[in-house]
Structures are given as structure tokens and as C-alpha cells.
CSV table of C-alpha atoms in Angstrom, one decimal:
chain,number,residue,atom,x,y,z
A,47,UNK,CA,139.7,-34.8,-46.2
A,48,UNK,CA,139.5,-32.8,-49.5
A,49,UNK,CA,139.2,-36.0,-51.6
A,50,UNK,CA,136.3,-37.0,-49.3
A,51,UNK,CA,134.6,-33.6,-50.2
A,52,UNK,CA,134.9,-34.1,-54.0
A,53,UNK,CA,131.9,-36.5,-54.3
A,54,UNK,CA,129.9,-34.1,-52.1
A,55,UNK,CA,130.8,-31.1,-54.2
A,56,UNK,CA,130.1,-33.0,-57.4
A,57,UNK,CA,126.6,-34.1,-56.1
A,58,UNK,CA,125.8,-30.6,-54.9
A,59,UNK,CA,126.8,-29.1,-58.3
A,60,UNK,CA,124.7,-31.6,-60.3
A,61,UNK,CA,121.7,-31.1,-58.1
A,62,UNK,CA,122.0,-27.3,-58.0
A,63,UNK,CA,122.7,-26.7,-61.7
A,64,UNK,CA,120.3,-29.1,-63.4
A,65,UNK,CA,116.7,-28.1,-64.2
A,66,UNK,CA,114.3,-28.2,-61.3
A,67,UNK,CA,111.5,-26.0,-59.9
A,68,UNK,CA,114.0,-23.5,-58.3
A,69,UNK,CA,116.0,-23.1,-61.5
A,70,UNK,CA,113.0,-22.8,-63.8
A,71,UNK,CA,111.5,-20.1,-61.5
A,72,UNK,CA,114.9,-18.3,-61.4
A,73,UNK,CA,115.2,-18.2,-65.2
A,74,UNK,CA,111.7,-16.8,-65.3
A,75,UNK,CA,112.6,-14.2,-62.6
A,76,UNK,CA,115.8,-13.2,-64.4
A,77,UNK,CA,113.8,-12.7,-67.7
A,78,UNK,CA,111.0,-10.8,-66.1
A,79,UNK,CA,112.7,-8.8,-63.4
A,80,UNK,CA,116.5,-8.8,-64.1
A,81,UNK,CA,119.3,-10.2,-62.0
A,82,UNK,CA,119.4,-7.6,-59.3
A,83,UNK,CA,115.7,-8.0,-58.5
A,84,UNK,CA,116.1,-11.8,-58.5
A,85,UNK,CA,118.8,-11.7,-55.9
A,86,UNK,CA,116.5,-12.0,-52.9
A,87,UNK,CA,115.0,-15.1,-54.5
A,88,UNK,CA,118.4,-16.5,-55.1
A,89,UNK,CA,119.5,-15.9,-51.5
A,90,UNK,CA,116.2,-17.1,-50.1
A,91,UNK,CA,116.3,-20.3,-52.2
A,92,UNK,CA,119.8,-21.1,-51.2
A,93,UNK,CA,119.2,-20.3,-47.5
A,94,UNK,CA,116.1,-22.5,-47.5
A,95,UNK,CA,118.0,-25.4,-49.0
A,96,UNK,CA,120.9,-25.0,-46.6
A,97,UNK,CA,118.5,-25.0,-43.5
A,98,UNK,CA,116.6,-27.9,-45.0
A,99,UNK,CA,119.9,-29.8,-45.5
A,100,UNK,CA,121.1,-29.0,-42.0
A,101,UNK,CA,118.0,-30.2,-40.3
A,102,UNK,CA,117.7,-33.3,-42.5
A,103,UNK,CA,121.3,-34.2,-41.7
A,104,UNK,CA,120.6,-33.8,-38.0
A,105,UNK,CA,117.8,-36.4,-38.2
A,106,UNK,CA,114.7,-35.1,-40.0
A,107,UNK,CA,115.6,-37.4,-42.9
A,108,UNK,CA,115.2,-40.4,-40.7
A,109,UNK,CA,111.5,-39.6,-40.3
A,110,UNK,CA,111.0,-40.0,-44.1
A,111,UNK,CA,112.8,-43.4,-43.9
A,112,UNK,CA,110.7,-44.5,-40.9
A,113,UNK,CA,107.4,-43.2,-42.3
A,114,UNK,CA,107.5,-43.4,-46.1
A,115,UNK,CA,104.0,-42.1,-46.3
A,116,UNK,CA,105.4,-38.7,-45.2
A,117,UNK,CA,107.6,-38.6,-48.3
A,118,UNK,CA,104.7,-39.6,-50.5
A,119,UNK,CA,102.5,-36.8,-49.0
A,120,UNK,CA,105.4,-34.3,-49.6
A,121,UNK,CA,105.8,-35.4,-53.2
A,122,UNK,CA,102.1,-35.1,-54.0
A,123,UNK,CA,101.8,-31.7,-52.2
A,124,UNK,CA,104.9,-30.4,-54.0
A,125,UNK,CA,103.7,-31.7,-57.3
A,126,UNK,CA,100.3,-30.0,-56.9
A,127,UNK,CA,102.0,-26.7,-56.0
A,128,UNK,CA,104.2,-27.0,-59.1
A,129,UNK,CA,101.1,-27.5,-61.2
A,130,UNK,CA,99.6,-24.3,-59.7
A,131,UNK,CA,102.8,-22.4,-60.4
A,132,UNK,CA,102.9,-23.8,-64.0
A,133,UNK,CA,99.3,-22.5,-64.5
A,134,UNK,CA,100.1,-19.1,-63.1
A,135,UNK,CA,103.3,-18.7,-65.2
A,136,UNK,CA,101.6,-20.0,-68.4
A,137,UNK,CA,98.6,-17.7,-67.9
A,138,UNK,CA,100.6,-14.5,-67.4
A,139,UNK,CA,102.1,-12.2,-69.9
A,140,UNK,CA,105.6,-10.8,-69.4
A,141,UNK,CA,104.1,-7.3,-69.1
A,142,UNK,CA,101.9,-8.5,-66.2
A,143,UNK,CA,104.8,-10.3,-64.6
A,144,UNK,CA,107.0,-7.2,-64.8
A,145,UNK,CA,104.3,-5.2,-63.0
A,146,UNK,CA,104.4,-7.8,-60.2
A,147,UNK,CA,107.3,-8.9,-58.0
A,148,UNK,CA,109.8,-11.8,-58.0
A,149,UNK,CA,109.7,-14.2,-55.0
A,150,UNK,CA,110.9,-12.6,-51.9
A,151,UNK,CA,113.7,-14.0,-49.7
A,152,UNK,CA,111.1,-15.6,-47.3
A,153,UNK,CA,108.9,-17.0,-50.1
A,154,UNK,CA,111.9,-18.6,-51.9
A,155,UNK,CA,113.2,-20.0,-48.6
A,156,UNK,CA,109.8,-21.4,-47.6
A,157,UNK,CA,109.2,-22.9,-51.1
A,158,UNK,CA,111.8,-25.5,-50.2
A,159,UNK,CA,109.4,-27.1,-47.8
A,160,UNK,CA,107.3,-28.3,-50.7
A,161,UNK,CA,110.0,-28.6,-53.3
A,162,UNK,CA,110.4,-32.3,-54.0
A,163,UNK,CA,113.9,-31.9,-55.6
A,164,UNK,CA,115.2,-30.0,-52.6
A,165,UNK,CA,114.0,-32.8,-50.3
A,166,UNK,CA,115.6,-35.5,-52.5
A,167,UNK,CA,118.8,-33.6,-52.4
A,168,UNK,CA,118.7,-33.1,-48.6
A,169,UNK,CA,117.8,-36.7,-47.9
A,170,UNK,CA,120.5,-38.0,-50.2
A,171,UNK,CA,123.1,-35.6,-48.6
A,172,UNK,CA,122.0,-36.8,-45.1
A,173,UNK,CA,122.1,-40.5,-46.0
A,174,UNK,CA,125.1,-40.7,-48.3
A,175,UNK,CA,127.4,-37.7,-47.9
A,176,UNK,CA,127.6,-37.0,-44.1
A,177,UNK,CA,131.3,-36.9,-43.2
A,178,UNK,CA,132.6,-39.8,-41.1
A,179,UNK,CA,134.5,-38.8,-37.9
A,180,UNK,CA,132.7,-35.5,-37.3
A,181,UNK,CA,129.9,-34.9,-34.8
A,182,UNK,CA,126.4,-34.7,-36.3
A,183,UNK,CA,126.1,-30.9,-35.9
A,184,UNK,CA,129.5,-30.2,-37.4
A,185,UNK,CA,129.0,-32.7,-40.2
A,186,UNK,CA,125.5,-31.3,-41.0
A,187,UNK,CA,126.9,-27.8,-41.0
A,188,UNK,CA,129.7,-28.8,-43.3
A,189,UNK,CA,127.3,-30.4,-45.8
A,190,UNK,CA,124.9,-27.5,-45.6
A,191,UNK,CA,127.7,-24.9,-46.2
A,192,UNK,CA,129.2,-26.8,-49.1
A,193,UNK,CA,125.7,-27.0,-50.6
A,194,UNK,CA,125.3,-23.2,-50.1
A,195,UNK,CA,128.6,-22.4,-51.6
A,196,UNK,CA,127.9,-24.5,-54.7
A,197,UNK,CA,124.2,-23.5,-54.9
A,198,UNK,CA,124.7,-19.7,-55.1
A,199,UNK,CA,126.7,-19.6,-58.4
A,200,UNK,CA,124.5,-22.4,-59.9
A,201,UNK,CA,121.3,-20.5,-59.1
A,202,UNK,CA,122.8,-17.2,-60.3
A,203,UNK,CA,123.6,-18.9,-63.6
A,204,UNK,CA,119.9,-19.7,-64.1
A,205,UNK,CA,118.9,-16.1,-63.3
A,206,UNK,CA,121.5,-14.8,-65.6
A,207,UNK,CA,120.3,-17.1,-68.4
A,208,UNK,CA,116.9,-15.4,-67.9
A,209,UNK,CA,118.5,-12.0,-68.1
A,210,UNK,CA,120.3,-13.0,-71.3
A,211,UNK,CA,117.1,-14.0,-73.1
A,212,UNK,CA,115.2,-11.0,-71.8
A,213,UNK,CA,115.9,-8.9,-74.9
A,214,UNK,CA,114.4,-11.7,-77.1
A,215,UNK,CA,111.1,-11.4,-75.2
A,216,UNK,CA,110.0,-7.9,-76.3
A,217,UNK,CA,107.6,-9.4,-78.8
A,218,UNK,CA,104.3,-10.4,-77.1
A,219,UNK,CA,104.2,-13.6,-79.1
A,220,UNK,CA,107.7,-14.6,-77.9
A,221,UNK,CA,106.7,-13.7,-74.3
A,222,UNK,CA,103.8,-16.0,-74.6
A,223,UNK,CA,105.9,-18.9,-75.9
A,224,UNK,CA,108.5,-18.3,-73.2
A,225,UNK,CA,105.8,-18.3,-70.4
A,226,UNK,CA,104.2,-21.4,-71.9
A,227,UNK,CA,107.6,-23.2,-72.1
A,228,UNK,CA,108.5,-22.3,-68.5
A,229,UNK,CA,105.0,-23.4,-67.4
A,230,UNK,CA,105.3,-26.7,-69.3
A,231,UNK,CA,108.7,-27.3,-67.7
A,232,UNK,CA,107.2,-26.9,-64.3
A,233,UNK,CA,104.3,-29.2,-65.3
A,234,UNK,CA,106.7,-31.9,-66.5
A,235,UNK,CA,108.7,-31.6,-63.3
A,236,UNK,CA,105.5,-32.0,-61.3
A,237,UNK,CA,104.5,-35.1,-63.2
A,238,UNK,CA,107.9,-36.6,-62.8
A,239,UNK,CA,107.6,-36.2,-59.0
A,240,UNK,CA,104.3,-38.2,-59.0
A,241,UNK,CA,105.9,-41.3,-60.6
């Protein structure tokens, strides 16, 4: 049983810890707001991914297989939203961002509905990593919980990275470079989802 979980754990770790829209936004939140204020975003993001994984494992993923146009619409919508986020991030200064708020729990959870990387992860988990020999609800719950347990420390790492570089961002020029870099990363991710 545990050897069967190792590929699932490895996949969840790779998908949760590599750059993507969630992690770029968490690094920005950590830099702008600090770790404690980024916690609702971390919990919301991971809860949203867990729910998305659970319902995809229960059968939602089969809709994307049956109707590929739905997946294409999701990719385009998600990419356009990432372009919007890249613009907002690039156009703001750190001082303005500090006056605003990080994503709330609900906003971070709902963002997963248009996050192409989260959908790729959920569909892959549903199609490749569902445990054999368990009922669909139990298997879906197991996969979602493993993803949640791996996702929280991975997401926290990105927010802590933002906190670590926060001291470097006291100079307005460095703030601008950081915001432009984070915005550019989101833009590159958006373009990669359109391929």
C-alpha cells in the first residue's frame, strides 16, 4: 500500500512545489504582506485544490475527456485571467500592495476554478493515481488528502521565500523590478497554457 502511494506523493510534491500561478502569487503575498497575512491564501489555495481534486476523481475529469472543448475553454479563460493578474502585479508598487490585502481564503480557493495548472494536476491525479481496490469516494478522498498534506508545506515554502526577500525590497527600484519579474512570470505561465 505505501509503495503504491510513493508515486502519488512524488507527483503531488512536484506539482505543488514547482512554479505556477499559485506559487508566484504566494511569493508575492509573502513579500508584500508577510507569512501570517498570507496564511488564509495558503489555506484557501490548498483547500480549493483538494476539493477540485476530489470532485475530479469522482468523475468531473471524465467531462474534460468526453468534451475536449471544455478543457480548451478553461485553458483560455485561465490564461486570460493570468494575463490580467500579471498586469495588476506589474503595475502596482510594493507600497500600494502593502496598503491592500492578500487574497482571502475564498478568493484563493475559487481561483482554482480558472487555474490551468490545478486542473492539469487534478485530471492527472484522477486518471493516473486513483488507488485500485478502493471505492471511488474513498480513493478520491485519499488522493485529495495526500495532495493537501503535500501542498501545504510546498505552498508555505513559496510564501516564506517571499518573506525572505522582503527586506531586499525596501528600495522602490527593487520593488518595481520584483513586481515586474513576478508579473512576467505570470505572463509566461499564461502563454504556456495557450500552447
